[in-house]
């Protein structure tokens, strides 16, 4: 029986990358298991998906904390630690992190970003790629550091940009690759750390 590393998955919305991680973790030979799914939005659709899969979930709403991002993160950090998770996977977690959480999980927190970083950090990456006339687009998994969408790149997947692409068609092509890349890269990182 393979030793599975417990992970926490942090979401804010639909959670399709989380679903890809759930499916991977269900495989007996996959080296991770999901100890916690955490959302900063109590109404995130992904929370329902996670509950339906029988996973432990928690919502820690950021709104009552106002501008005190670190106070919110201290609750998030405590919940992650209580779950026993050793790696944190950001999967559409729409919060800019403070040094508190970044430093707490340095080298153990991954993020997925829908562009070929360093190209197109930030939001609306598919629009940006089309506006720039990019011939190729894709997604990146990286370690989280204090700069937004910076940090050592762990894996990338590329897709072609078609002449008739819209942000939606291009985004869907990228998202398919995200769902493949995240489980693959997480397994690679766990293999390197153990
Ligand atoms: C994905 O495109 C991911 O790359 C970005 O946010 C989106 C989350 O989608 N960080 P989902 O919630 O995983 O469906």
Coordinates of C-alpha atoms and ligand atoms in Angstrom, one line a residue:
X1 CA 0.0 0.0 0.0
X2 CA 1.4 3.4 -1.0
X3 CA 2.0 6.0 1.7
X4 CA -0.4 8.9 0.7
X5 CA 0.7 12.5 1.6
X6 CA -2.2 14.4 3.0
X7 CA -3.0 17.7 1.2
X8 CA -5.3 20.6 1.6
X9 CA -7.1 22.1 -1.5
X10 CA -8.0 25.8 -1.3
X11 CA -10.8 27.0 -3.6
X12 CA -13.1 30.0 -4.1
X13 CA -15.5 28.8 -6.8
X14 CA -16.5 26.0 -9.0
X15 CA -13.5 23.8 -8.1
X16 CA -12.9 22.0 -11.4
X17 CA -9.2 21.7 -10.6
X18 CA -10.1 20.4 -7.2
X19 CA -12.3 17.8 -8.8
X20 CA -9.4 16.7 -11.0
X21 CA -7.3 16.3 -7.8
X22 CA -10.1 14.4 -6.1
X23 CA -10.3 11.9 -9.0
X24 CA -6.5 11.5 -9.0
X25 CA -6.5 10.9 -5.2
X26 CA -9.1 8.3 -5.5
X27 CA -6.7 6.1 -7.4
X28 CA -5.0 3.6 -5.1
X29 CA -1.6 4.3 -6.6
X30 CA -1.7 8.1 -6.4
X31 CA 0.6 9.5 -3.8
X32 CA -1.8 12.0 -2.2
X33 CA -5.0 12.1 -0.3
X34 CA -7.2 15.1 0.4
X35 CA -7.4 15.9 4.1
X36 CA -9.3 19.1 3.7
X37 CA -11.1 21.3 1.1
X38 CA -11.2 24.9 2.3
X39 CA -13.0 27.8 0.7
X40 CA -13.0 31.5 1.6
X41 CA -16.5 31.7 0.0
X42 CA -19.2 29.8 1.9
X43 CA -21.3 29.5 -1.3
X44 CA -18.5 28.1 -3.5
X45 CA -20.0 25.3 -5.7
X46 CA -16.8 23.3 -5.2
X47 CA -17.6 22.8 -1.5
X48 CA -20.7 20.9 -2.5
X49 CA -18.7 18.8 -4.9
X50 CA -16.2 18.0 -2.2
X51 CA -18.9 17.1 0.4
X52 CA -20.5 14.8 -2.1
X53 CA -17.2 13.1 -2.5
X54 CA -17.1 12.6 1.3
X55 CA -14.3 15.0 2.0
X56 CA -13.8 17.2 5.0
X57 CA -14.7 20.7 4.1
X58 CA -14.6 24.1 5.8
X59 CA -15.6 27.6 4.7
X60 CA -13.7 30.5 6.3
X61 CA -15.3 33.6 5.0
X62 CA -12.9 36.4 4.5
X63 CA -15.5 39.2 4.8
X64 CA -15.8 39.4 8.6
X65 CA -12.1 40.1 8.7
X66 CA -12.3 43.2 6.6
X67 CA -8.9 44.5 5.7
X68 CA -7.1 42.2 8.1
X69 CA -5.9 39.6 5.6
X70 CA -3.5 38.1 8.1
X71 CA -6.2 37.4 10.7
X72 CA -8.2 35.5 8.1
X73 CA -5.1 33.6 7.1
X74 CA -4.3 32.7 10.7
X75 CA -7.7 30.9 10.8
X76 CA -7.0 29.3 7.4
X77 CA -3.6 28.2 8.5
X78 CA -5.0 26.7 11.8
X79 CA -7.6 24.7 9.8
X80 CA -5.0 23.4 7.4
X81 CA -2.7 22.3 10.2
X82 CA -5.6 20.7 12.2
X83 CA -6.3 18.6 9.1
X84 CA -2.8 17.2 9.1
X85 CA -2.2 18.4 5.5
X86 CA 1.5 18.6 4.5
X87 CA 1.0 20.3 1.1
X88 CA -1.4 23.0 0.2
X89 CA -2.8 23.2 -3.4
X90 CA -4.3 26.5 -4.4
X91 CA -7.0 25.7 -7.0
X92 CA -8.8 28.9 -8.0
X93 CA -8.3 30.4 -4.5
X94 CA -9.0 34.1 -5.3
X95 CA -7.1 35.7 -2.4
X96 CA -3.8 37.6 -2.6
X97 CA -1.8 36.1 0.2
X98 CA 0.2 37.9 2.9
X99 CA 3.8 36.9 3.9
X100 CA 2.3 35.1 6.9
X101 CA 0.7 32.3 4.9
X102 CA 3.3 32.3 2.1
X103 CA 6.2 31.9 4.6
X104 CA 4.3 29.3 6.7
X105 CA 4.0 27.0 3.7
X106 CA 7.2 27.9 1.7
X107 CA 8.1 25.1 -0.6
X108 CA 4.9 23.3 0.3
X109 CA 2.2 25.5 -1.4
X110 CA 1.4 25.1 -5.1
X111 CA -0.7 27.3 -7.3
X112 CA -2.2 26.8 -10.8
X113 CA -2.3 29.8 -13.1
X114 CA -4.0 29.8 -16.6
X115 CA -1.1 31.1 -18.6
X116 CA 2.5 30.2 -19.6
X117 CA 4.1 32.2 -16.8
X118 CA 5.9 34.6 -16.8
X119 CA 3.6 35.6 -19.6
X120 CA 0.2 37.0 -18.5
X121 CA 0.2 37.1 -14.7
X122 CA -3.0 38.3 -13.0
X123 CA -6.6 38.0 -14.2
X124 CA -8.2 37.6 -17.7
X125 CA -5.3 35.7 -19.0
X126 CA -7.1 34.3 -22.1
X127 CA -8.2 37.7 -23.2
X128 CA -4.6 38.9 -22.7
X129 CA -3.1 36.1 -24.7
X130 CA -5.5 36.7 -27.6
X131 CA -4.9 40.5 -27.5
X132 CA -1.2 39.9 -27.6
X133 CA -1.5 37.7 -30.6
X134 CA 0.1 34.7 -28.8
X135 CA 0.4 31.6 -31.0
X136 CA 0.7 29.4 -27.9
X137 CA -1.0 29.6 -24.5
X138 CA -1.3 27.2 -21.5
X139 CA -1.1 26.8 -17.8
X140 CA 1.6 26.8 -15.1
X141 CA 1.9 25.1 -11.7
X142 CA 4.4 27.0 -9.5
X143 CA 5.4 27.2 -5.8
X144 CA 3.8 30.2 -4.1
X145 CA 6.1 33.0 -3.2
X146 CA 5.3 36.5 -2.0
X147 CA 5.0 37.9 -5.6
X148 CA 1.6 37.2 -7.2
X149 CA 1.9 34.5 -9.9
X150 CA 5.7 34.3 -9.3
X151 CA 7.6 31.5 -7.8
X152 CA 9.6 28.6 -9.1
X153 CA 7.8 26.9 -12.0
X154 CA 7.1 23.2 -11.4
X155 CA 5.2 22.3 -14.6
X156 CA 3.6 23.8 -17.7
X157 CA 1.2 22.6 -20.4
X158 CA 0.9 24.2 -23.8
X159 CA -2.0 24.6 -26.2
X160 CA -2.2 26.1 -29.6
X161 CA -4.1 29.4 -30.1
X162 CA -6.5 29.1 -33.0
X163 CA -7.3 32.0 -35.4
X164 CA -11.0 31.8 -34.4
X165 CA -10.5 31.5 -30.7
X166 CA -12.6 33.4 -28.2
X167 CA -11.5 33.7 -24.6
X168 CA -14.0 31.0 -23.8
X169 CA -12.8 28.5 -26.4
X170 CA -9.2 29.1 -25.6
X171 CA -9.9 29.0 -21.8
X172 CA -11.7 25.6 -22.2
X173 CA -8.7 24.2 -24.1
X174 CA -6.4 25.4 -21.3
X175 CA -8.7 24.1 -18.6
X176 CA -8.5 20.6 -20.0
X177 CA -4.8 20.8 -19.6
X178 CA -5.0 22.2 -16.1
X179 CA -6.9 19.1 -15.0
X180 CA -4.2 16.9 -16.4
X181 CA -1.2 19.0 -15.2
X182 CA -2.2 19.6 -11.6
X183 CA -2.4 15.9 -10.5
X184 CA 0.7 15.1 -12.6
X185 CA 2.8 17.9 -11.1
X186 CA 1.6 17.3 -7.5
X187 CA 2.6 13.6 -7.8
X188 CA 6.0 14.7 -9.2
X189 CA 6.6 17.1 -6.3
X190 CA 5.6 14.6 -3.7
X191 CA 8.0 12.1 -5.3
X192 CA 10.8 14.6 -5.0
X193 CA 10.1 15.5 -1.4
X194 CA 9.8 12.0 0.0
Ligands
LIG1 C1 -8.4 28.1 -13.1 O1 -8.4 28.6 -14.4 C2 -7.1 28.3 -12.4 O2 -6.0 28.2 -13.3 C3 -7.2 29.7 -11.9 O3 -8.6 29.8 -11.5 C4 -9.4 28.9 -12.2 C5 -10.1 28.0 -11.2 O4 -11.0 27.2 -11.8 N1 -6.3 29.9 -10.8 P1 -11.6 26.0 -11.0 O5 -12.3 26.6 -9.8 O6 -10.6 25.0 -10.6 O7 -12.7 25.4 -11.9

